[in-house]
């Protein structure tokens, strides 16, 4: 066998960083991107520009690859089943990926497996959502379209029976899932990677701090998490990966409740924002292990290289020229690891992240927050 | 200022790894490569295929870049002076780079600076080389063409007055430098990076173990090197960088003599094989710092992340399918960091390297040597 071609569908930052991680392996990396300006398309050598929802475009792209994997969950399941039937390895496969594409399917399957989730039910309309609220202890409840959401999009918190937000989710014409609004202490994420031959590795469980529904900071490992609870969360993620037949990276977003339970919030079957810290903080990054998994190569060591690693997302602000901010950020902190995505700055858009690692968690949090804020333009000293 | 375009001349593995290191910075990376199959051309998005010795090709390429830098030393000095005169930032500049291109110029300049070198003299022919030998304690002497050598090429060891090798160097039609053959204890390398505004960082001094004139293994830091001697070697490299006006990465290859002196062997003004360990072993890699330097950004922390890092080069052997060897190598050592260059396997050709880091130097050396040997095909278990 010669060096294989990994085809990745989607030109976002996850593909960009997967390419970066694949370069040392000597593999060929091929990208299907919506536009030549997409984050990954700027840095990848072999780019096909085309629409991943078009069967012929996707089929032609896939035929040039030894294995197909994904930057996002937006390729229709039926289309992936066709490609698999034609003999193209799709990793993760459609039967696994559907659980990251459809929250209704995901909840039903986790229930079967006895994996704890927030209480939930598919609801038919605002009145049914109110009935769900009454059954589960009252408002607020969370409504989610089963497909198409990310970063707080496709999710509504309904605070009362008369809340206007109760009507919004039903306008998209896809089923709507109602979930109890969990009174959580914090959000955690358990990241694991699994190979076709069944090997799996678990990264340390992290704390994910959200601001306005978007991940702001990740602390690795989650501070103060008892070892037994961390292991339980890792086992839960490994169980999901095995039972759903996931190949590649699986992120399990979790709520840690005030009464000490852990409930599954969301699944993602690709490298994930909660795993970006691994680029500088782990022996093997989530991106490198995703590539190894989809190629069915032995996985790399997921252990941390430092006591603590802190990741902070860089969001777009009012100030468009982030490069000008490099001088101050780099001079202030020579250990700062900047990861920018090549995206135009728009307010609130994720355009990069920073990692710092070391022994002093408060110091690391200050440095990560400072760099992210300075790049965004909300801190000017 | 928007994100700048760094143009790199030469499509070898150094450009490949510089691109990899530049991706997180969000910069644009543009490559001038001899062929579309070159190591870097396989993985870079923006590639111009053309001859770097052709003035019009180079000029057109350079005009699309904010700064020009190099994977190799083969662009004629005069041509770089023209580009500089046209206002294109060339880093390192021609007045610095000539010292890495021409060993005669380099030796003369180091003499002026009082930097210790092996005794040396430009010689006119085999008889003159014999006279040089007589002046400096007899044969063997080393003859080098002042331009065009690398990895043992362009270097001849002449063992006696009648040695056939004494005639070879004079056939190339370029000046020939005679040097005493230093009775060294080992070879060291001092790697530093310098910015246009004068900031500089020094990596730990490493030991470089050569086999048949080609770097085989690098130990970082150099075991048993007294702190004072290490600092002297770093200061020597920083002095050379400053006095020659180097911008970017400078590798100073050194002989450590049996009587405890350090002599300069060669200079390279680009990321260097003796610095590959920094990819996994230092806070900031030589490649990332080279990019930061040529853009005049503050430099990253050069300190090591582990007690020891060992790099072993992977040379081509008789066995062409290195990818097949991944299964065993990765399963045997989940901490192994493989860096392959996408090059066809030819016996003796550098096609990749591996890094391992940790606390136990003998264990790391065994693991690096095993992986390099297994990939090459000289170890089969």
XYZ file of C-alpha atoms in Angstrom:
762
model
C 0.000 0.000 0.000
C 1.216 3.454 -0.812
C 0.363 6.546 1.211
C -3.422 6.837 1.178
C -5.654 9.744 0.189
C -7.890 11.051 2.963
C -10.816 13.014 1.550
C -12.464 15.527 3.849
C -15.855 17.031 3.097
C -16.154 20.648 4.214
C -13.661 23.492 4.129
C -13.949 24.864 7.647
C -11.335 25.234 10.345
C -11.625 21.601 11.404
C -10.519 20.524 7.940
C -7.784 23.157 8.023
C -6.385 21.799 11.276
C -6.851 18.181 10.188
C -4.733 18.915 7.115
C -2.103 20.518 9.345
C -2.056 17.383 11.493
C -1.939 15.078 8.471
C 1.116 16.694 6.870
C 3.638 14.923 9.163
C 2.049 11.560 8.387
C 2.900 11.932 4.713
C -0.657 11.119 3.679
C -2.428 12.792 0.781
C -5.206 15.134 1.871
C -8.002 16.056 -0.509
C -10.659 18.634 0.286
C -14.222 19.192 -0.942
C -14.924 22.832 -0.190
C -17.880 25.110 -0.943
C -15.585 27.916 -2.092
C -11.859 28.423 -2.789
C -11.797 30.968 0.066
C -12.948 28.590 2.795
C -10.663 28.253 5.806
C -9.149 24.919 4.778
C -9.174 25.622 1.053
C -6.603 28.383 1.623
C -3.972 25.970 2.886
C -4.685 22.579 1.277
C -2.935 21.587 -1.943
C -5.627 19.364 -3.435
C -8.988 21.136 -3.344
C -12.202 20.359 -5.218
C -14.662 23.239 -5.089
C -18.214 21.924 -5.105
C -21.460 21.299 -3.276
C -21.353 18.382 -0.844
C -25.139 17.963 -1.152
C -24.887 17.237 -4.871
C -24.675 13.456 -5.365
C -22.526 13.579 -8.481
C -20.070 16.088 -7.015
C -19.681 14.072 -3.853
C -19.410 10.759 -5.719
C -16.710 12.069 -8.077
C -14.792 13.490 -5.113
C -15.089 10.285 -3.098
C -13.831 8.138 -5.975
C -10.492 9.924 -5.763
C -10.113 9.088 -2.063
C -9.189 5.995 -0.085
C -11.398 7.105 2.775
C -13.970 9.844 3.236
C -14.367 11.882 6.408
C -16.034 15.126 7.460
C -15.526 18.640 8.713
C -19.272 18.899 9.500
C -22.424 16.783 9.755
C -24.304 18.212 6.779
C -23.952 15.476 4.159
C -27.324 13.702 3.815
C -27.323 10.253 5.416
C -28.915 8.613 2.352
C -26.130 9.896 0.125
C -23.475 8.484 2.441
C -25.244 5.111 2.432
C -25.043 5.091 -1.375
C -21.307 5.811 -1.294
C -20.765 3.061 1.252
C -22.751 0.638 -0.906
C -20.413 1.542 -3.775
C -17.477 0.444 -1.646
C -16.108 3.819 -0.533
C -15.072 3.763 3.138
C -17.050 6.495 4.905
C -15.729 7.251 8.388
C -17.645 7.797 10.541
C -20.194 5.738 8.602
C -23.751 6.961 8.010
C -25.229 4.625 10.620
C -23.059 6.245 13.253
C -23.123 9.777 11.860
C -26.925 9.964 11.852
C -26.734 10.219 15.648
C -24.753 13.439 15.324
C -27.033 14.690 12.545
C -30.402 14.028 14.148
C -30.947 14.793 17.826
C -34.167 12.737 17.836
C -32.359 9.618 16.635
C -29.530 10.334 19.090
C -31.829 10.669 22.123
C -33.748 7.493 21.229
C -30.545 5.496 20.863
C -28.984 6.790 24.087
C -32.223 5.865 25.889
C -31.931 2.306 24.547
C -28.354 2.159 25.787
C -29.338 3.445 29.220
C -27.084 6.488 28.811
C -28.389 9.379 30.927
C -29.820 12.355 29.009
C -31.966 15.306 30.040
C -35.670 14.305 29.980
C -36.905 14.803 26.432
C -39.698 14.135 23.955
C -40.488 14.985 20.334
C -43.200 17.645 20.464
C -45.768 18.565 17.806
C -46.249 22.252 18.545
C -46.214 24.963 21.225
C -49.128 23.368 23.123
C -47.381 20.016 23.169
C -44.221 21.731 24.396
C -46.249 23.258 27.234
C -47.599 19.783 28.056
C -43.998 18.479 28.115
C -43.099 21.304 30.487
C -45.995 20.386 32.777
C -44.854 16.718 32.808
C -41.253 17.580 33.665
C -41.542 20.192 36.370
C -42.574 23.248 34.400
C -40.885 25.952 32.343
C -38.274 26.772 31.191
C -37.872 24.021 28.595
C -35.419 23.796 25.705
C -36.682 23.261 22.160
C -34.333 22.061 19.441
C -34.850 21.299 15.788
C -33.564 17.734 15.439
C -31.362 18.714 12.484
C -29.321 21.725 11.469
C -28.328 23.355 14.749
C -24.875 24.346 15.998
C -23.334 26.901 18.376
C -26.679 27.813 19.904
C -28.430 27.995 16.520
C -31.492 25.727 16.277
C -31.949 25.917 20.043
C -34.590 27.972 21.888
C -35.193 28.356 25.591
C -38.940 28.737 26.246
C -39.594 30.473 29.552
C -43.404 30.376 29.804
C -46.515 29.154 28.021
C -46.915 32.506 26.311
C -43.255 32.816 25.279
C -42.956 33.818 21.609
C -39.888 31.548 21.344
C -42.190 28.521 21.596
C -43.330 29.117 17.999
C -39.919 29.593 16.361
C -38.615 26.014 16.175
C -41.705 24.713 14.405
C -41.259 27.065 11.452
C -38.313 25.076 10.035
C -40.535 22.120 9.104
C -38.333 19.536 10.864
C -39.263 17.609 14.031
C -38.722 19.464 17.280
C -37.268 17.935 20.408
C -38.250 19.278 23.811
C -35.735 18.843 26.636
C -35.810 19.777 30.290
C -33.562 22.758 30.992
C -30.954 21.118 33.164
C -29.884 23.058 36.225
C -26.243 22.213 35.663
C -23.199 23.105 37.700
C -21.055 23.278 34.584
C -20.533 21.743 31.150
C -17.983 19.015 30.553
C -16.826 17.246 27.403
C -15.486 13.732 27.012
C -13.463 13.323 23.828
C -12.600 9.871 22.512
C -11.270 8.494 19.238
C -12.112 5.058 17.865
C -10.727 2.991 14.998
C -12.532 0.570 12.687
C -10.677 -2.320 14.330
C -12.046 -1.200 17.688
C -9.080 0.482 19.349
C -10.107 3.577 21.263
C -8.417 6.277 23.301
C -9.962 8.739 25.748
C -8.681 12.261 26.335
C -8.915 13.816 29.785
C -12.423 15.113 30.479
C -12.511 18.905 30.119
C -14.651 21.757 31.369
C -16.245 23.842 28.657
C -17.338 27.358 29.555
C -20.021 28.742 27.256
C -20.901 32.406 26.765
C -24.161 33.161 24.917
C -24.392 29.553 23.790
C -20.919 29.576 22.236
C -17.858 27.867 23.694
C -15.614 30.527 25.202
C -12.981 28.680 27.236
C -11.956 25.044 27.748
C -10.045 23.924 30.846
C -8.142 20.649 30.474
C -8.550 18.650 32.580
C -11.795 19.794 34.243
C -10.712 21.359 37.551
C -11.815 19.540 40.664
C -13.503 16.702 38.822
C -13.202 13.602 41.014
C -11.152 10.856 39.321
C -14.043 8.375 39.553
C -16.419 10.799 37.867
C -13.883 11.548 35.136
C -13.431 7.844 34.461
C -17.219 7.358 34.376
C -17.541 10.138 31.790
C -14.742 8.625 29.703
C -16.387 5.187 29.900
C -19.703 6.693 28.878
C -18.088 8.265 25.801
C -16.255 5.043 24.944
C -19.537 3.127 25.275
C -21.301 5.535 22.929
C -18.429 5.298 20.430
C -18.508 1.496 20.506
C -22.278 1.019 20.494
C -22.884 3.555 17.738
C -19.946 2.244 15.720
C -18.225 5.627 15.605
C -14.962 5.807 13.659
C -12.814 8.868 14.241
C -13.190 11.527 16.872
C -16.304 11.634 19.056
C -17.041 14.577 21.339
C -19.648 13.991 24.012
C -20.846 17.269 25.500
C -22.072 16.743 29.038
C -23.947 18.564 31.761
C -22.618 18.057 35.268
C -25.728 18.502 37.436
C -25.730 20.140 40.843
C -26.587 16.769 42.356
C -23.463 15.160 40.856
C -24.879 13.340 37.821
C -23.622 13.587 34.272
C -26.098 13.907 31.369
C -25.355 13.842 27.649
C -26.084 17.146 25.935
C -24.787 16.747 22.375
C -22.627 14.440 20.228
C -20.199 15.474 17.486
C -18.414 12.934 15.291
C -15.453 14.962 14.122
C -12.703 16.963 15.831
C -14.425 19.352 18.196
C -13.873 22.749 19.793
C -13.616 21.087 23.213
C -10.583 19.166 21.896
C -8.607 22.073 20.417
C -6.444 22.178 23.564
C -4.929 18.836 22.474
C -2.950 20.562 19.690
C -0.541 21.952 22.244
C -1.560 20.160 25.421
C -1.660 16.453 24.527
C 0.917 14.018 23.179
C -1.319 13.387 20.150
C -3.856 15.976 19.020
C -7.478 15.151 18.297
C -6.785 16.009 14.653
C -3.847 13.604 14.343
C -5.823 10.865 16.056
C -8.851 11.476 13.848
C -6.650 10.957 10.784
C -5.093 7.840 12.315
C -8.538 6.457 13.173
C -10.116 6.958 9.764
C -7.057 5.234 8.232
C -7.319 2.415 10.800
C -3.807 3.135 12.048
C -2.906 2.562 15.700
C -3.907 5.597 17.742
C -1.518 8.000 19.412
C -1.147 8.653 23.114
C -3.964 10.986 24.257
C -2.341 11.949 27.554
C -1.744 15.582 28.519
C 1.765 17.057 28.260
C 1.178 19.681 30.943
C -0.653 19.874 34.241
C -3.163 22.304 32.726
C -4.011 23.499 29.253
C -6.430 26.366 28.682
C -8.047 27.078 25.326
C -9.893 30.312 24.596
C -11.839 30.927 21.424
C -11.120 34.070 19.452
C -14.373 35.599 18.248
C -14.649 38.368 15.739
C -15.250 41.828 17.170
C -15.518 45.303 15.736
C -11.830 45.434 14.929
C -11.127 43.712 11.613
C -7.311 43.511 11.632
C -6.344 40.728 13.996
C -2.870 40.403 12.528
C -1.978 43.850 13.878
C -2.729 42.478 17.352
C -0.068 39.766 16.986
C 2.767 42.129 17.924
C 1.396 42.829 21.370
C 0.087 39.300 22.036
C 3.311 37.581 21.017
C 5.545 40.034 22.816
C 3.451 39.802 25.997
C 3.385 35.998 26.046
C 6.123 34.106 24.175
C 4.501 30.800 25.163
C 1.115 31.689 23.657
C -0.038 29.332 20.900
C -2.213 31.122 18.352
C -4.411 29.162 15.936
C -6.161 31.334 13.379
C -8.527 30.053 10.733
C -8.019 32.480 7.849
C -11.600 33.685 8.153
C -12.903 37.197 7.674
C -13.723 38.848 10.966
C -17.460 39.157 11.658
C -18.841 40.026 15.095
C -19.303 36.870 17.147
C -17.808 34.539 14.520
C -15.235 31.998 15.683
C -12.100 33.001 13.789
C -9.417 31.276 15.850
C -8.374 30.096 19.265
C -5.383 30.287 21.571
C -3.825 27.641 23.812
C -1.581 28.059 26.834
C -0.298 25.349 29.124
C 1.554 25.118 32.416
C 1.171 24.597 36.133
C -0.700 27.702 37.281
C -4.350 27.529 36.223
C -5.417 31.085 37.206
C -2.376 32.488 35.374
C -3.174 30.407 32.282
C -6.820 31.514 32.314
C -5.784 35.162 32.549
C -3.307 34.774 29.679
C -5.731 32.911 27.397
C -8.553 35.365 28.087
C -6.226 38.317 27.570
C -4.983 37.064 24.218
C -8.471 36.183 22.974
C -9.810 39.545 24.138
C -6.903 41.498 22.713
C -7.243 39.771 19.339
C -10.972 40.459 19.383
C -10.388 44.081 20.301
C -12.192 44.106 23.661
C -8.924 44.551 25.584
C -6.512 47.261 24.478
C -3.575 46.920 26.803
C -2.224 45.425 7.702
C -3.988 42.241 6.693
C -2.480 38.780 7.054
C 0.719 38.817 5.015
C 1.888 36.498 2.260
C 5.125 34.637 3.005
C 6.752 33.385 -0.182
C 9.150 30.479 0.143
C 11.544 29.521 -2.609
C 12.087 25.774 -2.910
C 9.669 22.888 -2.513
C 11.615 20.597 -0.180
C 10.697 19.282 3.232
C 11.791 22.481 4.971
C 9.158 24.397 3.023
C 6.648 21.638 3.741
C 7.219 21.909 7.481
C 7.343 25.715 7.379
C 3.913 25.704 5.749
C 2.657 23.332 8.435
C 3.958 25.719 11.107
C 2.516 28.765 9.358
C -1.058 27.438 9.150
C -1.911 28.275 12.795
C -0.666 31.836 12.315
C -3.304 32.439 9.673
C -0.729 33.799 7.256
C -0.811 33.164 3.512
C 1.956 30.844 2.336
C 3.066 30.863 -1.286
C 5.551 28.380 -2.711
C 7.933 28.477 -5.671
C 8.629 24.846 -6.468
C 10.597 23.106 -9.216
C 7.815 20.574 -9.795
C 4.226 19.985 -8.606
C 5.437 16.750 -6.994
C 7.980 18.329 -4.671
C 7.587 17.625 -0.973
C 6.033 20.974 -0.091
C 4.101 21.374 -3.337
C 1.969 18.361 -2.351
C 0.548 20.093 0.709
C 0.601 23.850 -0.019
C -2.456 25.565 -1.462
C -0.732 28.324 -3.396
C 2.059 26.875 -5.542
C 3.933 28.408 -8.467
C 5.891 25.819 -10.434
C 9.020 27.366 -11.869
C 12.790 27.701 -11.863
C 14.165 29.802 -9.006
C 17.278 30.585 -11.062
C 15.224 32.313 -13.740
C 15.084 36.059 -12.961
C 11.652 36.658 -14.449
C 10.083 33.636 -12.723
C 11.526 34.646 -9.373
C 10.610 38.300 -9.814
C 6.994 37.504 -10.725
C 6.739 35.157 -7.743
C 8.280 37.676 -5.361
C 5.909 40.433 -6.442
C 3.010 38.393 -5.073
C 4.636 38.130 -1.644
C 5.078 40.450 1.317
C 8.343 38.758 2.210
C 10.580 36.219 0.487
C 12.378 33.398 2.292
C 14.069 30.139 1.376
C 13.994 26.367 1.658
C 17.574 26.222 0.319
C 20.581 28.414 -0.471
C 20.564 28.063 -4.245
C 19.158 31.382 -5.419
C 21.990 33.425 -6.907
C 23.093 36.281 -4.642
C 23.016 38.841 -7.477
C 19.403 38.020 -8.235
C 18.417 38.512 -4.594
C 20.206 41.870 -4.544
C 18.097 42.960 -7.526
C 14.870 41.948 -5.771
C 15.914 43.811 -2.647
C 16.716 46.889 -4.722
C 13.181 46.643 -6.128
C 11.813 46.874 -2.589
C 10.955 43.223 -1.948
C 11.938 42.157 1.575
C 14.333 39.198 1.227
C 14.912 37.367 4.530
C 17.601 36.389 5.150
C 18.953 39.106 2.884
C 21.596 38.412 0.235
C 24.386 40.022 2.261
C 23.739 37.540 5.038
C 22.808 34.576 2.874
C 26.042 34.702 0.891
C 27.803 33.373 3.998
C 25.683 30.217 3.809
C 26.114 29.997 0.053
C 29.859 30.468 -0.176
C 32.150 28.744 2.314
C 35.074 30.944 1.277
C 33.158 34.122 2.110
C 31.926 32.521 5.339
C 35.411 31.541 6.531
C 36.865 34.975 5.741
C 34.074 36.718 7.640
C 34.277 34.445 10.689
C 38.049 35.080 10.764
C 37.385 38.827 10.833
C 34.954 38.325 13.714
C 37.453 36.196 15.630
C 35.058 33.233 15.578
C 37.039 29.976 15.793
C 37.042 27.807 12.666
C 39.187 24.877 11.575
C 42.401 26.155 9.954
C 41.623 26.780 6.292
C 42.810 28.356 3.043
C 41.551 28.610 -0.530
C 43.764 26.265 -2.588
C 44.512 26.356 -6.293
C 45.022 22.652 -6.996
C 46.142 19.307 -5.554
C 49.710 20.510 -5.057
C 48.519 23.576 -3.181
C 46.298 21.315 -1.066
C 49.371 19.221 -0.237
C 51.226 22.420 0.741
C 48.281 23.347 2.990
C 48.484 19.890 4.568
C 52.188 20.372 5.217
C 51.544 23.759 6.863
C 48.789 22.426 9.147
C 50.187 19.165 10.474
C 49.837 16.878 7.498
C 47.143 14.773 5.884
C 44.252 14.110 6.036
C 42.816 17.432 4.916
C 39.296 18.278 3.868
C 38.606 19.890 0.495
C 35.305 21.613 -0.168
C 33.942 23.424 -3.173
C 32.958 26.819 -1.799
C 29.465 26.541 -3.331
C 26.927 23.798 -3.972
C 27.646 21.204 -1.281
C 25.228 19.638 1.179
C 24.903 16.403 3.186
C 28.490 15.353 2.482
C 28.281 16.268 -1.203
C 30.920 18.755 -2.318
C 33.249 17.536 0.440
C 36.276 15.290 0.005
C 38.665 13.913 2.584
C 42.168 13.680 1.116
C 44.269 11.141 2.989
C 47.672 11.479 1.275
C 49.541 13.406 -1.403
C 48.726 10.703 -3.936
C 45.041 10.409 -3.020
C 42.853 10.484 -6.144
C 40.265 12.468 -4.141
C 42.604 15.478 -4.229
C 41.705 16.028 -7.887
C 37.922 15.746 -7.660
C 36.980 19.124 -6.117
C 38.855 21.099 -8.756
C 36.750 19.672 -11.594
C 33.654 21.728 -10.683
C 35.311 25.001 -11.722
C 34.553 26.776 -8.443
C 37.095 27.818 -5.789
C 38.166 25.063 -3.414
C 38.625 25.518 0.299
C 41.097 23.334 2.187
C 40.409 22.754 5.884
C 42.247 20.823 8.568
C 40.430 17.605 9.422
C 39.447 18.351 12.978
C 39.939 15.538 15.450
C 36.592 16.209 17.069
C 34.956 14.523 20.026
C 31.511 15.075 18.562
C 29.451 17.454 16.457
C 27.174 20.036 18.039
C 24.726 22.512 16.576
C 23.660 25.886 17.934
C 20.332 27.022 16.490
C 19.202 30.615 16.842
C 16.505 32.755 15.250
C 16.807 36.492 14.690
C 14.306 39.164 13.649
C 14.864 42.280 11.547
C 14.342 44.434 14.636
C 17.129 42.520 16.356
C 15.310 40.206 18.748
C 16.934 36.786 18.879
C 16.302 33.485 20.629
C 18.677 30.558 21.142
C 17.597 26.927 21.259
C 19.425 24.494 23.504
C 22.695 23.327 21.917
C 22.284 19.820 20.496
C 24.538 16.914 19.628
C 24.335 15.815 16.013
C 25.464 12.282 15.196
C 26.493 11.823 11.575
C 26.703 8.541 9.692
C 28.501 8.605 6.308
C 28.401 12.392 6.303
C 24.628 12.521 6.785
C 22.880 13.492 10.008
C 21.524 10.355 11.638
C 20.455 11.343 15.148
C 20.127 14.575 17.123
C 20.144 14.620 20.917
C 18.586 17.689 22.516
C 20.147 19.043 24.609
C 23.690 17.737 23.960
C 24.323 15.231 26.762
C 27.008 16.152 29.246
C 27.729 19.533 27.702
C 28.838 21.851 30.519
C 26.440 24.776 30.955
C 29.211 27.321 30.400
C 30.221 25.668 27.141
C 26.586 25.533 25.975
C 26.136 29.221 26.711
C 29.391 30.014 24.858
C 28.123 28.121 21.800
C 24.787 29.943 21.948
C 26.552 33.299 22.260
C 28.767 32.422 19.320
C 25.691 31.650 17.180
C 23.942 34.834 18.341
C 27.071 36.828 17.496
C 27.198 35.342 14.009
C 23.483 36.052 13.496
C 23.893 39.662 14.602
C 27.177 40.414 12.829
C 26.083 38.830 9.556
C 22.631 40.423 9.785
C 20.836 37.095 9.583
C 17.033 37.202 9.606
C 15.250 33.931 10.301
C 16.712 30.674 11.490
C 20.483 30.208 11.655
C 22.022 26.810 12.296
C 25.677 26.826 13.309
C 27.203 23.373 12.982
C 30.087 22.972 15.382
C 32.940 20.626 16.121
C 33.622 20.001 19.793
C 37.335 19.213 19.836
C 38.938 16.669 22.131
C 40.717 19.529 23.896
C 37.396 21.242 24.711
C 37.237 23.962 22.049
C 34.312 24.616 19.740
C 34.946 25.352 16.031
C 32.419 26.403 13.406
C 31.920 23.797 10.699
C 29.042 25.071 8.570
C 26.278 27.703 8.588
C 22.716 27.309 7.306
C 20.261 30.200 7.154
C 16.971 28.360 7.151
C 15.324 25.739 9.355
C 17.836 22.925 9.727
C 17.895 19.192 10.332
C 19.546 19.777 13.712
C 16.428 21.730 14.724
C 13.737 19.228 13.702
C 13.495 18.070 17.329
C 11.907 21.433 18.157
C 8.656 20.440 16.413
C 7.763 18.185 19.326
C 10.400 19.082 21.890
C 10.328 22.865 22.173
C 7.622 25.373 23.070
C 8.053 27.017 19.665
C 9.444 25.076 16.711
C 12.255 26.363 14.513
C 9.734 26.523 11.659
C 7.240 28.663 13.589
C 10.026 30.950 14.757
C 11.459 31.234 11.240
C 8.048 32.437 10.024
C 7.737 34.841 12.947
C 11.228 36.190 12.290
C 10.814 36.813 8.570
C 7.549 38.646 9.373
C 9.315 40.634 12.129
C 6.868 39.316 14.725
C 8.010 38.762 18.312
C 9.671 35.352 18.601
C 8.265 32.380 20.476
C 9.788 30.686 23.495
C 12.607 28.352 22.341
C 12.823 26.386 25.586
C 12.493 22.586 25.623
C 9.232 20.963 26.774
C 10.894 17.738 27.898
C 14.132 16.761 29.617
C 15.329 15.073 26.405
C 14.184 14.987 22.822
C 15.753 12.608 20.307
C 15.373 13.004 16.554
C 16.326 10.260 14.108
C 16.324 10.745 10.364
C 14.462 8.227 8.238
C 16.529 7.376 5.180
C 15.267 5.468 2.204
C 16.217 1.803 2.099
C 15.437 -1.107 -0.196
C 11.862 -1.299 0.981
C 9.695 1.234 -0.863
C 6.451 1.108 1.141
C 7.054 3.040 4.333
C 3.347 3.487 4.986
C 3.007 -0.254 5.591
C 5.518 0.121 8.415
C 3.260 2.605 10.231
C 1.115 -0.149 11.765
C 4.001 -1.671 13.663
C 5.735 1.600 14.542
C 2.611 3.299 15.849
C 1.398 0.258 17.752
C 4.831 -0.262 19.326
C 5.223 3.357 20.412
C 2.064 5.494 20.815
C 4.240 8.491 21.753
C 6.301 8.349 18.556
C 6.068 11.474 16.398
C 6.494 10.656 12.710
C 7.310 13.395 10.192
C 7.330 12.180 6.602
C 8.129 14.344 3.611
C 6.031 12.785 0.832
C 9.173 11.847 -1.083
C 9.757 8.728 -3.126
C 12.001 6.281 -1.348
C 15.527 6.121 -2.760
C 18.379 4.403 -0.918
C 20.075 6.888 1.395
C 17.659 9.728 0.690
C 16.231 11.614 3.677
C 12.505 10.947 3.450
C 11.404 11.774 6.971
C 12.334 11.861 10.618
C 10.931 10.793 13.954
C 10.940 12.563 17.310
C 10.512 11.123 20.788
C 10.782 12.963 24.079
C 10.890 12.100 27.749
C 13.161 11.576 30.720
C 15.091 8.424 29.828
C 17.719 9.187 27.183
C 18.846 5.593 26.425
C 15.197 4.520 26.072
C 14.471 7.460 23.741
C 17.528 6.675 21.602
C 16.460 3.036 21.283
C 12.913 4.025 20.314
C 13.973 6.655 17.767
C 16.543 4.331 16.205
C 14.058 1.468 16.103
C 11.383 3.522 14.381
C 13.821 4.996 11.853
C 15.281 1.557 11.167
C 11.903 -0.133 10.909
C 10.612 2.513 8.494
C 13.778 2.136 6.448
C 13.465 -1.626 6.457
C 16.718 -2.453 8.263
C 14.854 -3.709 11.357
C 12.019 -6.165 10.903
C 10.707 -6.737 14.392
